[in-house]
Coordinates of C-alpha atoms and ligand atoms in Angstrom, one line a residue:
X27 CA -103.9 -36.4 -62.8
X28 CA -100.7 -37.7 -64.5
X29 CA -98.0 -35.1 -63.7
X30 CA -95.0 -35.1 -66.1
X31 CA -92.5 -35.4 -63.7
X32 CA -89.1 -37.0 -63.2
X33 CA -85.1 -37.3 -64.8
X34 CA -85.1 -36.1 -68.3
X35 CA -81.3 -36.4 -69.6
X36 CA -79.7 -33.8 -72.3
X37 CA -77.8 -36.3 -74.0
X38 CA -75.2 -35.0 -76.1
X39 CA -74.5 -37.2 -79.5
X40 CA -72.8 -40.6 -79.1
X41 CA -69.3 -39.1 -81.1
X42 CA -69.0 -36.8 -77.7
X43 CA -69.1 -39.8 -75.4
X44 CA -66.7 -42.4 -75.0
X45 CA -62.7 -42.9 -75.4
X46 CA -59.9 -44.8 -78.1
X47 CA -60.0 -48.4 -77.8
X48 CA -63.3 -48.9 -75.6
X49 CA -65.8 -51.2 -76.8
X50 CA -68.7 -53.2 -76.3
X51 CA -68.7 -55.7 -78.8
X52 CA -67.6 -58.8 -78.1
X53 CA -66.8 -60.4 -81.8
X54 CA -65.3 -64.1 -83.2
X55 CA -61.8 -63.7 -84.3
X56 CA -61.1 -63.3 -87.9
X57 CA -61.5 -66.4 -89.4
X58 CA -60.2 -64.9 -92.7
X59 CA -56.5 -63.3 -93.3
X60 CA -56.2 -60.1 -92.3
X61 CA -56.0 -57.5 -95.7
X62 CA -55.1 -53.7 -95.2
X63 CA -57.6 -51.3 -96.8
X64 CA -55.5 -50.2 -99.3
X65 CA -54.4 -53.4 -100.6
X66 CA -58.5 -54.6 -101.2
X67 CA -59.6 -50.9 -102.2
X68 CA -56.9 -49.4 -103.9
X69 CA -57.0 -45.0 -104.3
X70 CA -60.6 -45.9 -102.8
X71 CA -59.3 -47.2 -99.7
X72 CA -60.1 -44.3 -97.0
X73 CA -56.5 -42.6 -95.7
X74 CA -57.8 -41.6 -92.3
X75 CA -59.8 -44.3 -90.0
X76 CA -63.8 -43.0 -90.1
X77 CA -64.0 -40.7 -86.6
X78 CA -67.0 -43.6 -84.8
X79 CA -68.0 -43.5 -81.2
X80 CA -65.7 -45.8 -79.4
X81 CA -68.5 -46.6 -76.2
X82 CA -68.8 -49.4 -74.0
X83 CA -72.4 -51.4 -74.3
X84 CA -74.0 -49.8 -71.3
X85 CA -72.5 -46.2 -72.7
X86 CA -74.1 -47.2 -76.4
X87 CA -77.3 -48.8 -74.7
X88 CA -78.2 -45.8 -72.2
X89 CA -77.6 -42.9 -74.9
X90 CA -80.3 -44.5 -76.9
X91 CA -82.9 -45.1 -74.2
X92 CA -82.2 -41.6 -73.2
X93 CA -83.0 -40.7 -76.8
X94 CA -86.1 -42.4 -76.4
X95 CA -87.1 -40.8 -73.6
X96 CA -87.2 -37.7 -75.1
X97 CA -89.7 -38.9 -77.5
X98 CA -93.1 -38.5 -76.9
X99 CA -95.1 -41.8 -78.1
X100 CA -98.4 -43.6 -78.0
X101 CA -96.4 -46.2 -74.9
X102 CA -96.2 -43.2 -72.6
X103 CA -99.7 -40.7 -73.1
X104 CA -102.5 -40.1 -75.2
X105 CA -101.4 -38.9 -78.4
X106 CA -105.2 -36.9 -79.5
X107 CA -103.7 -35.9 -83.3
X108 CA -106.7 -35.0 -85.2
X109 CA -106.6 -36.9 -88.8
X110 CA -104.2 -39.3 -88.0
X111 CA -106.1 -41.9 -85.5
X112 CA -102.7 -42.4 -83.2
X113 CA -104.3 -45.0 -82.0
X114 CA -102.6 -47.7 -79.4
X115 CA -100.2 -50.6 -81.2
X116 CA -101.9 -53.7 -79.0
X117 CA -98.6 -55.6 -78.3
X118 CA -99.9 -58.8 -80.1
X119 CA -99.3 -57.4 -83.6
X120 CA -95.3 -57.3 -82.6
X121 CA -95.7 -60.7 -81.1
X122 CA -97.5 -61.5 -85.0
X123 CA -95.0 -59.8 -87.0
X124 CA -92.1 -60.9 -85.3
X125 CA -92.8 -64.8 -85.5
X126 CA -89.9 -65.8 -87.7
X127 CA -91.5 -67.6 -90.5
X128 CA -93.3 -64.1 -91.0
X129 CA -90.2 -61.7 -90.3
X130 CA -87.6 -63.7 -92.0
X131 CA -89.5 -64.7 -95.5
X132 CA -87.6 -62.9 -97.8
X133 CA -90.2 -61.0 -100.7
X134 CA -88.1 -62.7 -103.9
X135 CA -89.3 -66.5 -102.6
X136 CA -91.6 -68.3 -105.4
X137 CA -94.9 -68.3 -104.1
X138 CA -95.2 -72.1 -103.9
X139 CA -93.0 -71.8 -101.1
X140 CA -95.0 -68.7 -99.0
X141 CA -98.8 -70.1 -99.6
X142 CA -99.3 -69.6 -96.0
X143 CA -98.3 -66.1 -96.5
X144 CA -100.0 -65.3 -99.0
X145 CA -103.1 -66.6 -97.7
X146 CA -102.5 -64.1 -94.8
X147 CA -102.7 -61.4 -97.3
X148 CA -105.5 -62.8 -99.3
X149 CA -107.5 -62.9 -95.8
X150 CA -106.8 -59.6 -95.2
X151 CA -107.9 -58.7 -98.5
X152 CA -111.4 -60.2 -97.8
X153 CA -111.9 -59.0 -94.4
X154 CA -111.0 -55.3 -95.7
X155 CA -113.5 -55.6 -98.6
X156 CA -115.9 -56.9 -96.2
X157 CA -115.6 -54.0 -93.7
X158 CA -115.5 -51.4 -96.8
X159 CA -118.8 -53.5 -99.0
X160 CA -116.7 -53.5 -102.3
X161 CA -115.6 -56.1 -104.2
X162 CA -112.1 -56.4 -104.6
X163 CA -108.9 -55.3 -103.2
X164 CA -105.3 -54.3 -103.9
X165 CA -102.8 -54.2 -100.6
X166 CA -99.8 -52.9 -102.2
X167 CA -100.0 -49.0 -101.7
X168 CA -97.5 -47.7 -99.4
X169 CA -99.6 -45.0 -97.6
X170 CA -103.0 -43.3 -97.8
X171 CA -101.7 -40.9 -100.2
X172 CA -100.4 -43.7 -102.4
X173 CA -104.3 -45.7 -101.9
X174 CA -105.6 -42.4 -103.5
X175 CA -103.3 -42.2 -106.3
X176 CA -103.8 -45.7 -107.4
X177 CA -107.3 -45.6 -106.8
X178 CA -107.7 -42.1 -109.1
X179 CA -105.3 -43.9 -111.3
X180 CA -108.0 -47.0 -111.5
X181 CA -110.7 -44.5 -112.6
X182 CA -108.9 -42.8 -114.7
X183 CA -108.0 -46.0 -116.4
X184 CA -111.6 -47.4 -116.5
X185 CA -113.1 -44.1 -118.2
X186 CA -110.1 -44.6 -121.2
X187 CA -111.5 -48.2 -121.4
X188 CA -114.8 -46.5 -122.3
X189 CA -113.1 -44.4 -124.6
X190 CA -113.5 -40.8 -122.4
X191 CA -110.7 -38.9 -120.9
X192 CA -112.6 -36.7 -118.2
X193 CA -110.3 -34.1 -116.7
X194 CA -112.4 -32.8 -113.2
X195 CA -112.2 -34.3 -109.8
X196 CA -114.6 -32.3 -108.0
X197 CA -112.9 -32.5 -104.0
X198 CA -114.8 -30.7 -101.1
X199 CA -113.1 -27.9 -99.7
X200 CA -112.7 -29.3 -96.2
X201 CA -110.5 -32.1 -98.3
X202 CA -107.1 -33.7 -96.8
X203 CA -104.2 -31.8 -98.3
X204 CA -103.4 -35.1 -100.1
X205 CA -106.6 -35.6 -102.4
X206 CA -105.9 -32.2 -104.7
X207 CA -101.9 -33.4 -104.6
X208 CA -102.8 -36.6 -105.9
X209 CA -105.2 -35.4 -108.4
X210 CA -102.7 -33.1 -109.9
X211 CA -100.2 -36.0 -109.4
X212 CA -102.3 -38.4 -111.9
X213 CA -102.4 -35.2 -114.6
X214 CA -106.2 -34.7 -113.3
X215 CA -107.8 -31.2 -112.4
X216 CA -109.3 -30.6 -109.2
X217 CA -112.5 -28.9 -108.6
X218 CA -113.1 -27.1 -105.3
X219 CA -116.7 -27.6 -104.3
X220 CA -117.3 -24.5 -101.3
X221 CA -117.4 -25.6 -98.0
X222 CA -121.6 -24.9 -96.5
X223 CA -122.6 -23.5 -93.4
X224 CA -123.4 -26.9 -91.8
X225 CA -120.4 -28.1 -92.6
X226 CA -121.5 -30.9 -95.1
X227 CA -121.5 -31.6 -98.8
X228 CA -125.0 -31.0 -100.3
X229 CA -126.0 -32.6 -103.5
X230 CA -127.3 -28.9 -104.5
X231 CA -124.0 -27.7 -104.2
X232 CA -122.2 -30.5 -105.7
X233 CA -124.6 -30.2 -108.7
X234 CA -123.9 -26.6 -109.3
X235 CA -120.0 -26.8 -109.1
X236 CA -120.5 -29.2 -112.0
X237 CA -123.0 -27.1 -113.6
X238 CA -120.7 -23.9 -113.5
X239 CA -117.1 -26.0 -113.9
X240 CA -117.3 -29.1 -115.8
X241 CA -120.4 -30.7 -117.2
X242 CA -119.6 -33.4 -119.6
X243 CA -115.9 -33.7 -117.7
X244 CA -116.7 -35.3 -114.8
X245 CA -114.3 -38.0 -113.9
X246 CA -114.5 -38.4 -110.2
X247 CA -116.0 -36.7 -106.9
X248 CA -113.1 -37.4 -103.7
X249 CA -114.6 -37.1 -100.5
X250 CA -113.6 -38.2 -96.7
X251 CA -116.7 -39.7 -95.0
X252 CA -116.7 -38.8 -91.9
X253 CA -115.6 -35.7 -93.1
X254 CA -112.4 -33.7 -91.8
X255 CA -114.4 -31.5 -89.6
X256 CA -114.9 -35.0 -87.9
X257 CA -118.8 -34.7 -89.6
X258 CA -120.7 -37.8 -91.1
X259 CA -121.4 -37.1 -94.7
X260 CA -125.1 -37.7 -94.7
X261 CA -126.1 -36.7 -98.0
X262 CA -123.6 -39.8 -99.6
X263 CA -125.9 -41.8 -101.5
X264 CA -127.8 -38.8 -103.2
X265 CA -124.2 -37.2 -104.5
X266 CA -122.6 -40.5 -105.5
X267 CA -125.9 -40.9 -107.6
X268 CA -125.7 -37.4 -109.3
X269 CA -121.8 -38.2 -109.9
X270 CA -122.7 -41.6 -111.8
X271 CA -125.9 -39.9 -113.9
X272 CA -122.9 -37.6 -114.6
X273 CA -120.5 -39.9 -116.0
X274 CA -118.2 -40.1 -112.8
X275 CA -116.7 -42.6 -110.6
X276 CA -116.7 -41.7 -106.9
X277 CA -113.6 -42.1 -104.7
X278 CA -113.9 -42.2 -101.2
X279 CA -111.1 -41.5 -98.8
X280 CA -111.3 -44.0 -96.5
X281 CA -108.6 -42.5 -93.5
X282 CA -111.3 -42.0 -91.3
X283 CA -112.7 -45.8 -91.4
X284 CA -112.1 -46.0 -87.2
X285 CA -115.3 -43.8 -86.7
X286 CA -117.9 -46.2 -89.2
X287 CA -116.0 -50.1 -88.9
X288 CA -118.9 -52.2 -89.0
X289 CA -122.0 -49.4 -88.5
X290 CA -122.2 -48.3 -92.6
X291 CA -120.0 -49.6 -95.6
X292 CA -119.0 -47.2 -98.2
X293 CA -119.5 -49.4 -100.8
X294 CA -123.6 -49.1 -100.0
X295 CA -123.3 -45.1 -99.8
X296 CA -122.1 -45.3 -103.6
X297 CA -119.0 -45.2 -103.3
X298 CA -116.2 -46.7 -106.2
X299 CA -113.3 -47.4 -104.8
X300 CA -111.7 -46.3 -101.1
X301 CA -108.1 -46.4 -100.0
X302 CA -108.0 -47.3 -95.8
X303 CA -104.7 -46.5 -94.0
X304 CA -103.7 -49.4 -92.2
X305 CA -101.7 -47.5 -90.0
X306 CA -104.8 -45.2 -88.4
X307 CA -107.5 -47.5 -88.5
X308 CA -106.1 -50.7 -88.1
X309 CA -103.3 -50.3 -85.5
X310 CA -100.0 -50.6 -87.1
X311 CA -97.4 -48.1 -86.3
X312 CA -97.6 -44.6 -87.8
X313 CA -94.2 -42.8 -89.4
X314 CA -91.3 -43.1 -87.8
X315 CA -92.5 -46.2 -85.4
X316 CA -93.0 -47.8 -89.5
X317 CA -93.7 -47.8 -92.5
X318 CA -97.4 -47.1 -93.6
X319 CA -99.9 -49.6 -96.0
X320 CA -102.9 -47.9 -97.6
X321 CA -104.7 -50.7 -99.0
X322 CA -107.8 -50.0 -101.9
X323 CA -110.7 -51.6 -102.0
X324 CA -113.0 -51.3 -105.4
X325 CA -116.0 -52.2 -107.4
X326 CA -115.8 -55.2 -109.7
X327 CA -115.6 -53.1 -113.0
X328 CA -112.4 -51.2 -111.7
X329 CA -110.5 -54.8 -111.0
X330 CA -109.2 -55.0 -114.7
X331 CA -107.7 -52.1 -113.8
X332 CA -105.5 -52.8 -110.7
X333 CA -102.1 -52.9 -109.7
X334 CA -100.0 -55.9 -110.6
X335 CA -99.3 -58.4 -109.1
X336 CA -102.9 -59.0 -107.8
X337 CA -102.9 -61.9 -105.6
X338 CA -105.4 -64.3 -106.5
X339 CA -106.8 -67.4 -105.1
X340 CA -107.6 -70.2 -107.2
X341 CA -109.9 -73.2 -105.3
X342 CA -107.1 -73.5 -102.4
X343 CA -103.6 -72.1 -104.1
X344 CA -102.5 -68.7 -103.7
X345 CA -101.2 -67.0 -107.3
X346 CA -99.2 -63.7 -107.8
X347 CA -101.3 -62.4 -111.2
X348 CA -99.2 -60.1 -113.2
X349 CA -100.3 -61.0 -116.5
X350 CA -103.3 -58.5 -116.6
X351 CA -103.1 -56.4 -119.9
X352 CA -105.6 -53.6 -118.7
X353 CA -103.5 -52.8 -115.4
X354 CA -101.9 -49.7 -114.3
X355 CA -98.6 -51.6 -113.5
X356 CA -96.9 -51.9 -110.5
X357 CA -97.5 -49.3 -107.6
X358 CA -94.3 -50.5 -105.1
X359 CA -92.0 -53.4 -105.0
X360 CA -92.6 -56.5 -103.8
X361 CA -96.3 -57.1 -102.5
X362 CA -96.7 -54.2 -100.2
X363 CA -95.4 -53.5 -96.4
X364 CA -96.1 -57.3 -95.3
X365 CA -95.3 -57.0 -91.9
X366 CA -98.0 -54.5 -91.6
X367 CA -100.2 -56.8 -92.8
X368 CA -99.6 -59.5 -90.2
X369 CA -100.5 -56.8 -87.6
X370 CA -103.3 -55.3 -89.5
X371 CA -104.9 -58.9 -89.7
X372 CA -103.9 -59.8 -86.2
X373 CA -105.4 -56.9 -85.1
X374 CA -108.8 -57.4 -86.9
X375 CA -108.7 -61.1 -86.2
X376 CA -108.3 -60.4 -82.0
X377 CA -111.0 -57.9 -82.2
X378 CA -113.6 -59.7 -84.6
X379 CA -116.5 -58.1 -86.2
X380 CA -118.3 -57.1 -83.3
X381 CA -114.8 -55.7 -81.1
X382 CA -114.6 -53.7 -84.5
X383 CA -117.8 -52.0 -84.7
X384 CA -117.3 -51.6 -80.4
X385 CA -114.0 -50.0 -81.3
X386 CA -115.7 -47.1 -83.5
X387 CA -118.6 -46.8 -80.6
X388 CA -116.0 -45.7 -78.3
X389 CA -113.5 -43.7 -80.5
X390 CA -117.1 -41.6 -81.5
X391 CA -118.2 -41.5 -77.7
X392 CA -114.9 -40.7 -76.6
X393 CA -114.9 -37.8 -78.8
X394 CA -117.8 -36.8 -78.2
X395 CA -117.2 -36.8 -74.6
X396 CA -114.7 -34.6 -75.1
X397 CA -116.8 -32.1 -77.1
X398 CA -119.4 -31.9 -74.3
X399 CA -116.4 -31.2 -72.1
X400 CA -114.8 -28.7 -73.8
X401 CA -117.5 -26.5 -75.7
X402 CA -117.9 -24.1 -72.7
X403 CA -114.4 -23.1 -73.0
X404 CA -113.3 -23.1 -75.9
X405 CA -115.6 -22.1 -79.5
X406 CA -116.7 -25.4 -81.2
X407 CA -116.2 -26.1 -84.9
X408 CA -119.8 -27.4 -85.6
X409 CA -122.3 -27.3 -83.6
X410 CA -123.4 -30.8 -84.8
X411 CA -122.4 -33.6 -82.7
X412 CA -119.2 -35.2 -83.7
X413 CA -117.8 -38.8 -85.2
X414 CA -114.1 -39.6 -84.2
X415 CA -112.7 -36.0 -83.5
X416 CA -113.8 -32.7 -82.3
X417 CA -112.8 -29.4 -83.9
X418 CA -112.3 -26.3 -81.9
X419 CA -111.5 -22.7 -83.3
X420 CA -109.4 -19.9 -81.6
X421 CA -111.9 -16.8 -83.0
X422 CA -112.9 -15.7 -80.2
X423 CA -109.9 -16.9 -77.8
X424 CA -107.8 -14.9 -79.3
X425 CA -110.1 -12.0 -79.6
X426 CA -110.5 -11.5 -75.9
X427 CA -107.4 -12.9 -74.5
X428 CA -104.3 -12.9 -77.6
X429 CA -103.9 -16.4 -77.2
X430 CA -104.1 -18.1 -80.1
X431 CA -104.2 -22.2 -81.3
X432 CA -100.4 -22.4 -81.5
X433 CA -99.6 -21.2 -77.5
X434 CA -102.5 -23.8 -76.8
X435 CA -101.0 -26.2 -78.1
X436 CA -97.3 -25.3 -76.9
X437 CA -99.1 -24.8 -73.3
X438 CA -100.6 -28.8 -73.8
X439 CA -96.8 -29.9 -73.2
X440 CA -96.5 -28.5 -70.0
X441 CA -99.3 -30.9 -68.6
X442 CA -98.0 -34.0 -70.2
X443 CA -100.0 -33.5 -73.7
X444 CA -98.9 -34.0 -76.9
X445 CA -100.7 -31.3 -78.9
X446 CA -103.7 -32.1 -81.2
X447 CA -103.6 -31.6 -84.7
X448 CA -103.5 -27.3 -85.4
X449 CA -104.2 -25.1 -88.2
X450 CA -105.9 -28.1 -90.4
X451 CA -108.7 -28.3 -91.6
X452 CA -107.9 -25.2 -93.5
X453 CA -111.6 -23.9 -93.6
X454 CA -111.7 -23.4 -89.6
X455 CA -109.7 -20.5 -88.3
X456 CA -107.2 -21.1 -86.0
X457 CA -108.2 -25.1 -86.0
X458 CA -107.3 -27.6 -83.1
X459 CA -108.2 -30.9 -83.9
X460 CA -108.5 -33.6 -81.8
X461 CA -109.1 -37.1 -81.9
X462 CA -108.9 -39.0 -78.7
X463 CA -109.4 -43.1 -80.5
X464 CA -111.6 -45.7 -78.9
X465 CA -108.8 -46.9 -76.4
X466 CA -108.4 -43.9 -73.7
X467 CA -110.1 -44.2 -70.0
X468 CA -112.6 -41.4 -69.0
X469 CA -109.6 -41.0 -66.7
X470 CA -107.5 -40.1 -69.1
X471 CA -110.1 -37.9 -70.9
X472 CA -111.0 -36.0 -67.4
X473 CA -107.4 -35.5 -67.8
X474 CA -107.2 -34.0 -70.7
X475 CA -110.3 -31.7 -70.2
X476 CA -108.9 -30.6 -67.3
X477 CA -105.6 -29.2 -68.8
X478 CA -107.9 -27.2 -71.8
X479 CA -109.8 -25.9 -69.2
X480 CA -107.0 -24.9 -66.9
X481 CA -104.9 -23.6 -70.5
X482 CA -108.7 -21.6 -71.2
X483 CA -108.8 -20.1 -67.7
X484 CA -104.8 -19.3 -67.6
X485 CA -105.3 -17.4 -71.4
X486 CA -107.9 -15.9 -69.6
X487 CA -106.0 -14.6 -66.2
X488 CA -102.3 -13.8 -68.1
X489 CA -102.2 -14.4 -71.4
X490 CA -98.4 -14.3 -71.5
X491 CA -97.9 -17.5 -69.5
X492 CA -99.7 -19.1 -72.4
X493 CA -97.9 -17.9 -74.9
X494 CA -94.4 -18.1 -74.1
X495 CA -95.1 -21.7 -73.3
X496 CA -93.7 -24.3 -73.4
X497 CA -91.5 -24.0 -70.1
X498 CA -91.5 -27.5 -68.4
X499 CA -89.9 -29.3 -71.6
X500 CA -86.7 -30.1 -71.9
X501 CA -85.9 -26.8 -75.2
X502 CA -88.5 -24.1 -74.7
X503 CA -90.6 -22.7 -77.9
X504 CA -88.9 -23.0 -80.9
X505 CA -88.3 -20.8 -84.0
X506 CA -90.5 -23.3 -86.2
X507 CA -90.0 -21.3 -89.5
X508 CA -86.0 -21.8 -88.7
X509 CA -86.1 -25.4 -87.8
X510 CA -88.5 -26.0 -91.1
X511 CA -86.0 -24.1 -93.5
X512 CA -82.1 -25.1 -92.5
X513 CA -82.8 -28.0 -90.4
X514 CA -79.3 -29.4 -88.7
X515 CA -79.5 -33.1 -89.3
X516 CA -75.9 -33.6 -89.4
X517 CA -73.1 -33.6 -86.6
X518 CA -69.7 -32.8 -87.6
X519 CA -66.8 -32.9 -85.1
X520 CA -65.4 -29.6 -86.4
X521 CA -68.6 -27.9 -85.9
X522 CA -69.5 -29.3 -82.6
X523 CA -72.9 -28.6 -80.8
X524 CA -74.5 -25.4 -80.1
Ligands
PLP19 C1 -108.4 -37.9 -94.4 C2 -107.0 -38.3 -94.8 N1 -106.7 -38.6 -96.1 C3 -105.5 -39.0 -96.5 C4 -104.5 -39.1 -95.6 C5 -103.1 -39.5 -96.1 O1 -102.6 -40.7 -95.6 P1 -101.0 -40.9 -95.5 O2 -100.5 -40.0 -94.5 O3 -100.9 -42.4 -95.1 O4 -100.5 -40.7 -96.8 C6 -104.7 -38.8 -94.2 C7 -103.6 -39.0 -93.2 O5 -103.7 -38.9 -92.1 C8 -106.0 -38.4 -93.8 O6 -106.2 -38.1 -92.5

């Protein structure tokens, strides 16, 4: 088993290391005359020199890598957060997006001069629509969230082009915090349909939340296929029909995409228009490690509709089309996160169609491994097999032993785990979600089961060890609620660290 073991440095901030007059830059003499601040700024100039870390380059260079040592990333150990597909960054996409006629194009230059770019883009396009079986697509959104705004904002824009102003988006319970937030974002009301036993949407159900809350007012259903319980909606095609009878568009969120690429295409279940998060299913780097791209992909009738510019290609030119009266506008500047898009297409372009649909075989075996592994131990979710992720639920954990999802999850660090996703979805009590992605070894799995098993028998034996943990990390458990509310983010000299 890997053992977290070894060196880990508390490095104090860079203004407490280092002394006057040491440096490690090594810079051209002024080839300019020299000007004192207050002669070029005036009452701006500053009075007092800024208080910066004077540190020699291998000073500068080691407090960083130390910092980076103390994060915990997808380079160093599985990383199984439920929802958010960490899968691994294949090191080709750097090598893509770092070529310098890629990096170094700057997003004002005319587009006869970045055709080969924007054929990148257009490609990408394509290959997204062909994975999703819609028609056309928009790459600009930022993030998933963003996909699903511009994509309600596309229905809602289509149904005012048929003269209707539907109010009710009818979202499952077991919904990603993000599809009610964008619904009441784009002035829309969302409709709660109640979760079932089995853990699916039923076209019964759906039919009576628009029986009892808004017939006549249907203007969209928002639903996550596979589901966030990690659950293949099988009743798709039935609901997406009702919707339409009904008058409604149906929007699919698309997040999940890793556990279906190349087995079934939401555009064939019914679905409208779907937003796909780049950085989940297609391997570019989540949060801090970048920014995100959550791409939409629509029906023909909603194109009108989209966000300008829409890149178009015209026999073999590439043409940045903002003259579209019907569109929403514009959702972010420029043309979207491009560099994302280099490693999104290098990434689908390395793999090919069949390495795709391979890639969501293992990410749904792998989970499903893991399932069969842990169900003895720990309460399951669903009894139903799973897609991409497994959900577990502390009822009866902490019944008999006090141990509850959160010391779990603390207790993961200690064996070299970052924690799985906890407390989401909200309709499981005491949730811990995880999603191990297509590229982990049975080795690494084993791994993993072992420590559950060993945290489930250890909750089991003393209960306290479990939840005072962590206690192998560099800062035990902290006061979350305290950390949340007045975060520090700031050093100041006069206030020192604590
Ligand atoms: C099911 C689902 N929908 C929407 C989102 C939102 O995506 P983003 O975080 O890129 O805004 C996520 C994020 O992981 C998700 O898992």
């Amino acid at each position: 088993m890997t053992v977290a073991r070894g060196i880990q440095f508390d490095e104090p901030p860079i203004f407490e290391r280092g002394a006057p007059g040491r440096s490690g830059a090594s810079l051209p003499g002024f080839d300019v005359p020299r000007v004192a601040p207050a002669e070029a700024f005036g009452p701006l100039a500053r009075r007092t020199a800024a208080a910066l870390p004077e540190v020699s380059e291998p000073e500068a260079f080691r407090h960083f890598v130390r910092l980076s040592q103390q994060n915990y990333c997808i380079d160093t150990q599985m990383y199984p957060l439920g929802s958010c597909t960490m899968k691994y960054n294949p090191k080709i996409n750097e090598w893509a997006a770092r070529q310098p006629e890629l990096s170094g194009l700057h997003p004002l230059t005319p587009p006869e001069l970045a055709q080969g770019s924007l054929e990148v883009m257009w490609r990408l396009g394509r290959m997204l629509c062909e994975i999703t079986g819609l028609d056309d697509c928009a790459l600009s959104p930022a993030a998933g969230a963003q996909g699903e705004l511009t994509g309600l904002m596309l229905i809602r824009a289509w149904h005012r082009a048929e003269g209707r102003s539907p109010r009710k988006v009818f979202i499952p319970e077991s919904a990603h915090g993000t599809n009610p937030a964008t619904c009441t974002l784009c002035g829309l009301e969302a409709v709660k349909i109640p979760k079932s036993d089995d853990g699916l949407v039923h076209p019964e159900e759906v039919l009576r939340t628009i029986e009892r809350e808004g017939k006549g007012d249907v203007c969209a259903l928002m639903i996550t296929n596979p589901n966030t319980l990690g659950l293949f909606e099988s009743h798709l095609p039935e609901i997406a029909k009702l919707i339409h009878q009904h008058g409604g568009l149906v929007y699919g969120d698309g997040a999940n995409t890793n556990a279906i690429m190349g087995k079934v295409r939401p555009g064939d279940l019914g679905m409208d228009v779907v937003h796909i998060n780049l950085h989940k299913t297609f391997t570019t780097p989540h949060g801090g490690g970048g920014p995100g791209a959550g791409p939409i992909c629509f029906v023909k009738k909603l194109s009108p509709f989209a966000p300008v510019p829409l890149l178009v290609r015209e026999g073999e030119h590439f043409r940045l089309d903002a003259s579209r009266p019907q569109s929403i506008g514009r959702v972010r500047a420029f043309q979207g996160n491009f560099g994302m898009f280099i490693r999104a297409y290098t990434y689908i372009r390395e793999m090919g169609a069949d390495g795709l649909s391979l890639a969501s075989s293992l990410a749904v075996l792998n989970a499903r491994y893991l399932w069969s592994q842990l169900k003895d131990s720990y309460d399951v979710a669903s009894d139903r097999p799973c897609m991409h992720e497994v959900v577990l639920t502390d009822e009866s954990l902490e019944k008999k032993t006090g141990v509850k999802t959160l010391d779990v999850a603390k207790r993961l660090l200690d064996y070299g785990f970052h924690s799985p996703t906890v407390y989401f979805p909200l309709v499981v009590k005491g949730a811990l979600m995880i999603e191990p992605t297509e590229t982990e070894t049975k080795q690494t799995l084993d791994e993993f089961a072992a420590a559950m098993k060993a945290i489930a028998a250890e909750a089991a034996a003393d209960g306290e060890k479990v939840k005072s943990a962590p206690h192998l990390t560099r800062v035990g458990r902290l006061d979350e609620a305290r950390a949340a509310r007045k975060p520090r983010l700031r050093w100041t000299s006069e206030q020192g660290r604590d």
